Coordinates of C-alpha atoms and ligand atoms in Angstrom, one line a residue:
M1 CA 5.2 -38.9 0.1
H2 CA 3.5 -41.4 -2.5
L3 CA 5.8 -41.8 -4.8
A4 CA 8.4 -44.3 -5.1
K5 CA 11.7 -43.8 -2.6
N6 CA 14.3 -44.3 -5.8
L7 CA 12.4 -41.9 -7.5
L8 CA 12.5 -39.5 -4.8
T9 CA 16.0 -39.8 -4.6
A10 CA 16.2 -39.0 -8.7
M11 CA 14.5 -35.9 -8.0
I12 CA 16.7 -34.5 -6.0
G13 CA 19.4 -32.5 -7.2
K14 CA 17.3 -31.1 -10.2
L15 CA 15.2 -28.2 -8.4
R16 CA 16.2 -24.7 -10.2
L17 CA 15.2 -21.2 -8.1
T18 CA 15.6 -17.7 -9.2
N19 CA 17.7 -16.4 -6.2
S20 CA 17.0 -12.3 -5.6
L21 CA 20.1 -12.0 -4.5
T22 CA 22.4 -13.1 -7.5
R23 CA 20.0 -12.0 -10.1
K24 CA 19.9 -15.5 -11.5
K25 CA 17.7 -19.1 -11.7
E26 CA 20.4 -21.4 -9.5
L27 CA 20.7 -25.4 -8.6
F28 CA 19.6 -25.7 -5.6
E29 CA 22.4 -26.9 -3.3
P30 CA 21.1 -26.9 0.7
I31 CA 23.8 -26.2 3.1
N32 CA 23.4 -28.9 5.2
P33 CA 21.0 -31.6 2.5
P34 CA 18.8 -33.3 4.1
E35 CA 18.0 -30.6 6.2
V36 CA 16.7 -27.2 4.7
G37 CA 15.7 -24.0 6.6
M38 CA 13.2 -21.5 5.1
Y39 CA 12.2 -18.3 7.0
V40 CA 9.9 -16.3 6.1
C41 CA 8.5 -13.0 6.1
G42 CA 5.1 -13.0 8.2
P43 CA 2.3 -10.5 8.3
T44 CA 2.3 -7.1 11.0
V45 CA -0.9 -8.4 13.2
Y46 CA -2.7 -5.1 13.4
S47 CA -5.5 -5.5 10.3
D48 CA -7.3 -8.0 8.3
V49 CA -4.3 -10.0 6.3
H50 CA -4.7 -8.3 2.5
L51 CA -4.7 -10.5 -0.5
G52 CA -1.0 -9.7 -1.2
N53 CA 0.1 -11.5 2.0
V54 CA -2.3 -14.2 1.4
R55 CA -0.2 -14.7 -2.3
T56 CA 2.7 -14.5 -0.4
F57 CA 2.0 -17.1 1.5
I58 CA 0.7 -19.2 -0.9
S59 CA 3.5 -19.3 -2.9
F60 CA 5.9 -20.5 -0.1
D61 CA 3.2 -23.4 1.2
I62 CA 4.1 -24.7 -2.7
I63 CA 7.6 -24.2 -1.7
N64 CA 7.5 -25.9 1.1
R65 CA 5.2 -28.6 0.3
Y66 CA 7.6 -29.7 -3.3
L67 CA 10.9 -29.8 -1.1
K68 CA 9.3 -31.5 1.6
F69 CA 7.5 -33.8 -1.4
L70 CA 11.4 -34.0 -2.6
G71 CA 12.4 -35.6 0.3
Y72 CA 13.9 -32.4 2.4
K73 CA 13.6 -32.6 5.7
V74 CA 12.3 -28.7 6.0
R75 CA 11.9 -26.4 9.0
Y76 CA 9.7 -23.7 7.7
V77 CA 9.9 -20.4 10.1
R78 CA 7.3 -17.9 9.4
N79 CA 7.3 -15.0 12.0
I80 CA 4.3 -12.7 14.1
T81 CA 5.2 -9.4 13.8
D82 CA 3.7 -7.8 16.8
V83 CA 6.0 -4.6 17.9
G84 CA 8.1 -2.3 16.1
H85 CA 6.5 -2.4 12.7
L86 CA 6.0 2.5 12.3
L87 CA 4.1 4.0 10.7
D88 CA 5.7 6.9 8.6
N89 CA 4.8 9.5 11.6
G90 CA 6.7 7.1 14.0
E91 CA 3.4 5.5 15.8
D92 CA 3.8 1.8 16.1
K93 CA 1.0 -0.1 13.8
I94 CA -0.6 -2.0 16.4
S95 CA -0.4 0.4 19.5
K96 CA -2.1 3.1 17.0
K97 CA -5.2 0.2 16.4
A98 CA -5.7 -0.1 20.6
R99 CA -5.2 3.4 21.1
L100 CA -8.7 4.1 18.7
N101 CA -10.1 0.8 19.6
K102 CA -9.2 1.2 23.6
L103 CA -7.8 -2.4 23.9
E104 CA -4.6 -3.7 25.0
P105 CA -1.8 -3.8 22.3
M106 CA -2.3 -7.9 23.1
E107 CA -5.7 -8.0 22.0
I108 CA -5.1 -6.4 18.7
V109 CA -2.4 -9.0 18.3
Q110 CA -4.3 -12.1 19.4
K111 CA -7.1 -11.2 17.3
Y112 CA -5.3 -10.5 14.4
T113 CA -3.4 -13.7 14.8
N114 CA -6.3 -16.0 14.8
D115 CA -8.0 -14.0 12.1
F116 CA -4.6 -14.6 9.6
H117 CA -4.9 -18.5 11.4
S118 CA -8.0 -19.3 9.6
V119 CA -7.6 -17.2 6.5
M120 CA -4.5 -19.6 5.7
K121 CA -6.8 -22.3 7.2
I122 CA -9.9 -21.8 4.3
F123 CA -6.3 -21.3 1.7
N124 CA -5.4 -24.6 2.7
V125 CA -1.9 -23.4 3.9
L126 CA 0.1 -25.6 5.8
P127 CA 1.1 -23.7 9.0
P128 CA 4.9 -23.6 9.6
D129 CA 7.0 -25.7 11.6
I130 CA 7.8 -22.4 13.7
E131 CA 5.8 -19.5 14.2
P132 CA 8.4 -17.2 16.4
S133 CA 6.8 -13.6 17.3
A134 CA 9.0 -10.4 17.8
I135 CA 7.2 -10.0 21.6
G136 CA 8.2 -13.3 22.8
H137 CA 12.0 -12.8 21.3
L138 CA 13.1 -9.3 22.8
F139 CA 16.0 -11.0 25.1
E140 CA 17.5 -12.1 22.2
Q141 CA 16.9 -8.7 20.2
V142 CA 19.3 -6.9 22.8
E143 CA 21.5 -9.6 22.7
M144 CA 21.9 -8.8 18.7
I145 CA 21.9 -4.9 19.8
E146 CA 24.8 -5.5 22.1
T147 CA 26.8 -7.8 20.0
L148 CA 26.5 -5.0 16.7
L149 CA 27.4 -2.4 19.8
S150 CA 30.1 -4.5 20.4
K151 CA 31.8 -5.0 17.4
G152 CA 31.1 -1.2 16.3
F153 CA 28.3 -1.6 13.7
A154 CA 25.8 0.6 16.1
Y155 CA 25.7 3.2 18.6
Q156 CA 23.6 4.9 21.1
A157 CA 22.1 8.5 20.7
N158 CA 19.9 9.8 23.1
G159 CA 18.4 6.6 24.6
S160 CA 18.1 5.0 20.6
V161 CA 20.4 2.5 18.9
Y162 CA 21.1 3.0 15.4
F163 CA 23.0 0.8 13.3
D164 CA 26.0 2.5 11.6
L165 CA 25.9 1.9 7.8
T166 CA 29.0 4.5 7.3
R167 CA 31.0 2.3 9.1
Y168 CA 29.5 -1.3 7.6
N169 CA 30.1 0.1 4.2
K170 CA 33.6 0.2 4.9
L171 CA 33.6 -3.7 5.2
Y172 CA 30.2 -4.3 2.9
A173 CA 28.2 -3.0 0.5
Y174 CA 24.5 -2.0 2.0
G175 CA 21.7 -2.3 -0.2
K176 CA 22.9 -5.6 -2.9
L177 CA 19.9 -7.4 -2.5
S178 CA 17.8 -4.7 -4.0
G179 CA 20.7 -3.1 -6.0
R180 CA 20.7 0.5 -4.6
K181 CA 23.1 2.3 -4.0
I182 CA 23.8 4.5 -1.0
E183 CA 24.6 7.6 -2.5
D184 CA 21.6 7.1 -4.9
L185 CA 19.6 6.6 -1.1
I186 CA 21.3 9.3 0.8
N187 CA 20.0 12.0 -1.7
Q188 CA 16.3 10.3 -1.1
S189 CA 16.1 10.2 2.3
R190 CA 14.0 11.8 4.3
T191 CA 14.2 13.3 7.5
L192 CA 11.6 11.6 9.7
E193 CA 10.4 13.1 13.4
G194 CA 12.8 11.9 15.8
Q195 CA 15.3 11.0 13.2
D196 CA 17.7 13.5 13.7
D197 CA 20.0 12.1 16.6
K198 CA 21.5 9.8 13.5
K199 CA 24.9 9.8 12.0
N200 CA 24.0 9.5 8.6
P201 CA 20.4 10.0 7.2
L202 CA 19.7 6.1 6.5
D203 CA 21.1 4.3 9.7
F204 CA 18.1 2.5 11.0
A205 CA 16.7 1.7 14.4
L206 CA 18.0 -1.2 16.2
W207 CA 16.3 0.3 19.4
K208 CA 14.1 3.0 19.7
K209 CA 13.5 5.3 22.6
A210 CA 9.8 5.6 23.3
A211 CA 7.9 8.9 23.6
P212 CA 6.4 9.1 26.8
N213 CA 2.2 8.7 25.8
H214 CA 4.0 5.1 24.0
I215 CA 1.8 2.2 24.9
M216 CA 3.9 -0.9 24.4
K217 CA 7.5 -0.3 25.0
W218 CA 10.5 -2.1 27.7
K219 CA 13.0 -1.0 30.0
T220 CA 16.8 -1.8 29.1
K221 CA 20.2 0.1 29.8
W222 CA 19.2 2.4 26.7
S223 CA 16.2 3.5 27.6
D224 CA 12.2 2.1 27.9
G225 CA 11.7 1.3 24.5
F226 CA 11.2 -0.8 21.7
P227 CA 12.9 -2.9 18.9
G228 CA 13.0 -1.5 15.2
W229 CA 11.5 -3.6 13.1
H230 CA 14.2 -5.5 11.2
L231 CA 15.6 -6.9 14.0
E232 CA 13.2 -9.4 15.0
C233 CA 13.8 -11.0 11.9
S234 CA 18.0 -11.1 12.0
V235 CA 17.3 -12.4 15.4
M236 CA 14.8 -15.1 15.0
S237 CA 15.9 -16.7 12.1
T238 CA 19.6 -17.0 13.2
K239 CA 17.9 -18.6 16.6
Y240 CA 15.5 -21.5 14.5
L241 CA 17.7 -21.9 11.7
G242 CA 21.6 -21.3 12.4
T243 CA 23.9 -17.7 11.3
Q244 CA 23.4 -19.6 7.6
F245 CA 20.2 -20.9 6.6
D246 CA 18.5 -22.1 3.0
I247 CA 16.2 -19.8 2.1
H248 CA 15.1 -16.5 3.0
G249 CA 11.3 -14.9 1.1
G250 CA 8.5 -12.9 1.7
G251 CA 6.5 -10.3 -0.8
L252 CA 8.4 -8.0 -3.2
D253 CA 7.9 -4.9 -0.6
L254 CA 10.2 -6.3 1.8
K255 CA 13.3 -6.6 -0.6
F256 CA 14.0 -3.0 0.5
P257 CA 14.6 -2.0 3.0
H258 CA 13.9 -4.7 5.2
H259 CA 15.2 -7.9 3.4
D260 CA 18.5 -5.1 2.7
C261 CA 18.8 -4.1 6.7
E262 CA 18.1 -7.7 7.7
I263 CA 21.3 -8.8 5.7
A264 CA 23.4 -6.1 7.8
Q265 CA 22.3 -6.8 10.8
C266 CA 23.3 -10.8 10.5
L267 CA 26.8 -9.8 8.7
G268 CA 27.4 -7.0 11.4
A269 CA 26.6 -9.5 14.2
S270 CA 28.0 -12.8 12.3
D271 CA 30.0 -11.8 9.6
K272 CA 28.1 -14.3 7.5
E273 CA 26.1 -14.2 4.6
P274 CA 22.4 -15.7 6.2
A275 CA 20.6 -16.4 3.4
K276 CA 22.2 -18.4 0.1
Y277 CA 18.8 -18.7 -1.7
W278 CA 16.3 -15.0 -1.4
M279 CA 13.0 -14.9 -3.0
H280 CA 10.8 -12.7 -3.6
T281 CA 6.8 -13.1 -4.7
N282 CA 5.3 -10.4 -6.7
M283 CA 2.5 -7.8 -6.5
L284 CA -1.0 -7.8 -7.4
T285 CA -3.0 -5.7 -9.5
V286 CA -6.9 -5.2 -10.5
N287 CA -7.2 -4.4 -14.0
G288 CA -3.7 -4.0 -14.5
Q289 CA -4.2 -1.1 -11.8
K290 CA -1.8 -1.2 -8.9
M291 CA -4.0 -2.8 -6.0
S292 CA -4.6 -0.1 -3.6
K293 CA -6.8 1.2 -1.0
S294 CA -7.1 4.4 -2.6
L295 CA -7.7 3.6 -5.6
G296 CA -10.6 1.5 -3.9
N297 CA -9.9 -1.4 -6.0
A298 CA -8.4 -3.0 -2.8
F299 CA -10.7 -6.2 -1.6
L300 CA -9.9 -8.5 1.6
P301 CA -10.0 -11.8 1.2
W302 CA -13.5 -12.8 2.8
Q303 CA -14.6 -9.7 0.1
L304 CA -13.0 -11.6 -2.5
I305 CA -15.1 -15.0 -1.4
S306 CA -17.9 -13.6 -0.8
G307 CA -18.3 -11.1 -3.6
N308 CA -19.0 -8.1 -1.1
H309 CA -17.5 -5.7 -3.4
G310 CA -17.7 -3.5 -5.9
M311 CA -15.1 -4.3 -8.1
L312 CA -16.4 -8.3 -7.9
D313 CA -19.3 -9.3 -10.0
R314 CA -19.6 -12.2 -8.1
G315 CA -17.5 -14.3 -5.3
Y316 CA -15.2 -17.4 -5.4
S317 CA -14.2 -20.6 -4.0
P318 CA -11.3 -20.4 -2.0
M319 CA -9.9 -23.4 -3.7
A320 CA -11.1 -22.1 -6.9
I321 CA -9.0 -18.8 -6.2
R322 CA -6.0 -20.5 -4.8
F323 CA -6.0 -22.2 -8.2
F324 CA -6.3 -18.8 -10.2
M325 CA -3.1 -17.7 -7.8
L326 CA -1.3 -20.5 -8.6
Q327 CA -2.3 -20.2 -12.8
S328 CA 1.0 -17.1 -12.2
H329 CA 4.5 -17.7 -11.8
Y330 CA 5.2 -16.5 -8.2
A331 CA 7.8 -14.2 -9.5
S332 CA 5.4 -12.5 -11.7
N333 CA 2.6 -10.1 -11.2
L334 CA -1.1 -10.9 -10.5
D335 CA -3.6 -9.6 -11.9
F336 CA -7.4 -10.1 -10.7
S337 CA -9.9 -8.9 -12.9
N338 CA -13.2 -10.8 -13.3
E339 CA -13.1 -12.8 -16.2
A340 CA -9.6 -14.1 -15.1
L341 CA -11.2 -15.2 -12.0
N342 CA -14.3 -17.3 -13.8
G343 CA -12.2 -18.2 -16.4
S344 CA -10.6 -20.0 -13.1
V345 CA -13.7 -20.9 -11.8
K346 CA -14.2 -23.2 -14.9
G347 CA -10.4 -24.4 -15.0
Y348 CA -10.4 -25.2 -11.2
T349 CA -14.2 -27.3 -11.6
K350 CA -12.5 -29.1 -14.4
L351 CA -9.6 -30.1 -12.4
A352 CA -11.9 -31.0 -9.5
N353 CA -14.1 -33.1 -11.3
G354 CA -11.6 -35.2 -12.8
I355 CA -10.0 -35.7 -9.7
R356 CA -13.2 -36.8 -8.6
I357 CA -13.7 -39.3 -11.4
L358 CA -10.3 -40.5 -11.4
K359 CA -11.0 -41.3 -7.2
E360 CA -13.2 -43.8 -8.5
I361 CA -11.4 -45.6 -11.0
I362 CA -9.9 -49.1 -10.2
Y363 CA -7.7 -50.8 -12.8
P364 CA -9.6 -53.9 -14.1
K365 CA -8.4 -57.3 -13.9
H366 CA -7.1 -58.3 -17.6
D367 CA -6.7 -62.1 -18.7
S368 CA -4.2 -60.3 -21.5
L369 CA -2.6 -57.3 -22.7
N370 CA -2.6 -55.2 -26.0
V371 CA -0.4 -52.4 -24.8
N372 CA -0.3 -49.4 -26.9
A373 CA 3.8 -48.8 -26.2
A374 CA 3.6 -44.5 -27.8
L375 CA 0.2 -44.1 -25.3
I376 CA 2.0 -45.6 -22.8
N377 CA 5.7 -43.6 -23.5
Q378 CA 3.2 -40.6 -23.7
I379 CA 1.4 -40.7 -20.0
N380 CA 5.0 -41.4 -18.7
K381 CA 6.5 -38.1 -20.6
I382 CA 3.3 -36.4 -19.3
C383 CA 3.9 -37.2 -15.9
D384 CA 7.8 -36.7 -16.0
D385 CA 7.0 -33.4 -17.6
C386 CA 5.2 -32.8 -14.0
H387 CA 7.9 -32.8 -12.1
S388 CA 10.7 -31.0 -14.7
A389 CA 8.0 -28.0 -14.2
M390 CA 7.7 -27.4 -10.7
D391 CA 11.7 -28.3 -10.7
D392 CA 11.8 -25.0 -12.9
D393 CA 11.6 -22.9 -10.4
F394 CA 8.2 -23.7 -9.3
N395 CA 6.4 -23.8 -12.1
T396 CA 3.1 -24.5 -10.9
A397 CA 0.8 -22.6 -14.6
L398 CA 3.1 -25.3 -16.3
T399 CA 2.5 -28.0 -13.7
I400 CA -1.7 -27.7 -14.3
G401 CA -0.9 -27.7 -18.3
H402 CA 0.5 -30.6 -17.7
L403 CA -1.9 -32.1 -15.3
F404 CA -4.8 -31.1 -17.8
N405 CA -3.4 -33.2 -20.1
L406 CA -3.4 -36.2 -17.9
L407 CA -6.6 -35.9 -17.0
K408 CA -8.0 -35.7 -20.7
K409 CA -6.5 -39.6 -20.7
V410 CA -8.3 -40.4 -17.8
N411 CA -11.2 -38.7 -19.1
S412 CA -10.5 -41.5 -22.3
L413 CA -10.2 -44.2 -20.2
Y414 CA -13.7 -43.3 -18.7
S415 CA -15.5 -43.0 -21.6
K416 CA -13.8 -45.9 -22.7
Q417 CA -11.5 -44.3 -26.3
I418 CA -8.8 -45.4 -24.4
A419 CA -9.2 -49.3 -23.2
F420 CA -7.7 -50.5 -20.3
T421 CA -5.6 -53.0 -21.6
D422 CA -4.1 -50.5 -24.1
I423 CA -2.1 -50.1 -20.8
N424 CA -0.5 -51.6 -18.4
K425 CA -1.7 -51.2 -14.4
A426 CA 2.6 -49.6 -13.6
T427 CA 1.3 -46.7 -16.1
F428 CA -2.2 -46.6 -15.1
N429 CA -1.2 -46.1 -11.5
R430 CA 1.4 -43.9 -12.1
M431 CA -1.2 -41.9 -14.1
K432 CA -3.4 -41.6 -10.9
T433 CA -0.7 -41.2 -8.3
T434 CA 0.9 -38.5 -10.3
L435 CA -2.4 -35.9 -11.3
L436 CA -3.3 -37.1 -6.6
T437 CA 0.1 -36.1 -5.7
F438 CA 0.2 -33.1 -7.5
T439 CA -2.8 -31.5 -7.4
E440 CA -3.8 -32.4 -3.5
E441 CA -0.2 -32.7 -2.1
I442 CA 1.8 -30.2 -3.7
L443 CA -0.5 -27.8 -5.4
G444 CA -3.0 -28.3 -2.0
I445 CA -6.1 -27.9 -4.3
K446 CA -8.3 -30.4 -2.3
P447 CA -12.6 -30.7 -2.5
E448 CA -13.6 -27.4 -0.7
K449 CA -15.8 -29.6 1.6
E450 CA -12.6 -31.4 2.8
I451 CA -11.0 -28.3 3.5
N452 CA -13.8 -25.7 4.7
G453 CA -17.1 -27.1 4.9
H454 CA -18.5 -24.9 8.0
N455 CA -15.5 -22.0 8.0
L456 CA -16.8 -20.9 4.1
L457 CA -20.1 -21.4 5.1
N458 CA -20.1 -19.0 7.8
I459 CA -18.7 -16.3 5.6
L460 CA -21.1 -16.8 3.2
L461 CA -23.8 -16.3 5.9
E462 CA -22.1 -13.1 7.6
N463 CA -22.0 -11.5 4.3
Y464 CA -25.3 -12.7 3.5
V465 CA -27.6 -11.3 6.6
E466 CA -24.8 -8.3 6.3
A467 CA -26.1 -7.4 2.8
K468 CA -29.6 -8.1 3.7
E469 CA -29.2 -5.8 6.4
S470 CA -27.9 -3.0 4.3
K471 CA -30.9 -3.4 1.7
N472 CA -27.9 -4.4 -1.0
Y473 CA -30.1 -6.8 -3.0
K474 CA -28.0 -7.3 -5.8
K475 CA -25.6 -8.6 -3.3
V476 CA -28.3 -11.0 -1.8
D477 CA -28.8 -12.3 -5.0
S478 CA -25.6 -13.1 -5.4
L479 CA -24.7 -14.2 -2.2
R480 CA -28.1 -16.7 -2.2
Q481 CA -26.7 -18.2 -5.6
R482 CA -22.9 -18.6 -4.1
L483 CA -24.6 -20.5 -1.2
A484 CA -26.3 -22.4 -3.9
E485 CA -22.9 -23.2 -5.2
E486 CA -22.0 -24.8 -2.0
G487 CA -24.9 -26.9 -1.8
I488 CA -26.6 -24.4 0.4
T489 CA -30.4 -23.3 0.5
V490 CA -31.3 -19.8 2.8
K491 CA -34.5 -19.2 3.6
D492 CA -35.6 -15.8 5.1
M493 CA -37.0 -15.6 8.4
K494 CA -38.8 -12.7 10.0
D495 CA -36.1 -11.6 12.1
S496 CA -33.3 -13.8 11.3
V497 CA -31.7 -16.5 8.2
G498 CA -31.9 -19.8 8.1
W499 CA -30.0 -22.2 6.1
A500 CA -30.0 -25.9 5.1
Y501 CA -27.9 -28.0 2.7
N502 CA -30.0 -29.7 -0.6
E503 CA -30.9 -33.0 -0.8
Ligands
ZN601 ZN1 11.3 -10.3 8.5

């Protein structure tokens, strides 16, 4: 973005990433450079986006930003699942929510898509280049089913169409991404309702005949039904990125069966391995325990922001949360605790203050320099280290460490421990550009007011009113404090809550 063109060119060809398919760290060599195609499985829009999703999309946001920074022409596709994602009892997640709320399924889809977009915006996640939806690609899904039927990789049974894994396994190996063996899977498989039409219990649905009371269904020659969940991603990645593209990503929980099924569908339809590199983000834990609704330790993004959850001591600003997430590698587990989050607030504040100071510093004019060559080398080395850390499988944690090392030099300049005459203008400019570009453009950490402002204020005020209404005074106090941190004073009036920016 801002670095010299020759420097950008030098960076290309050094990036290495962990490929889940080969289980190795590999040199990134796109199929058609400078173009890069990246597909990431998006959310199923039937409820509030959970924090695990936020982490996944922040991780791929970093990957998208860094690839673009390196000079690649990235086409980033992230889908919206609006049909076909079934519960264990066979009911569609969106249909169920629509039935319970007496709404049109598309009202549910719209509401949670809008909510998802605002959460992404709050965390400064850039939108993808294409955001296709499953319902918007029904024709293409039917087409792929026909191709799979004509090639003998699918069969019809009682109005449904299933993928034929027995036939597939004669040519390819199902489960190679997750490393699962088909015999073990057969032993573990459960027979679910309406699945007895299958030849093999592991065969998965491409088209499912709908029960009479099922709301979301479409007419095809097979039946009034709906597409299987795995199909949409194969169809939409092929449509927008071609039969072979560079990166396919998603959360670790999608590796099996979703991603193994996607590979099977694509190989069956085109005889081509869809993605060259598969990347997976790891899961979230809270105080070392898996985050789950049943354990009562799963908090939603807005709860983490407002502090409105029993596990949380206080709320945290979206940029501090983003900073917190980037302090672990995307492929490692991310553990939430009040201590770790508070540590991140300190780190984020330090970084934000440093950047603010840096923006104000201009290299002064000198008659003569008395340069310190060792110091100049040191500064240049730290700038190089920022690139190397990102080139090493997008190691954001290490990058942040190097940025802090650069900040120390900035602070020394500011406090006059280092004289401007010690370093030349070029070195100062490189230090400034590296710090600003890596912090704001690549890591996406910007001053909170520039990103949020009103959005954040609304979340905090809504929670404040709710806490007051439910007479949860501990939360009222903690939210009042959070609002003060954002420079806002709340005023309790008789029937409402007023607010004002502090002078
Ligand atoms: Zn998917």
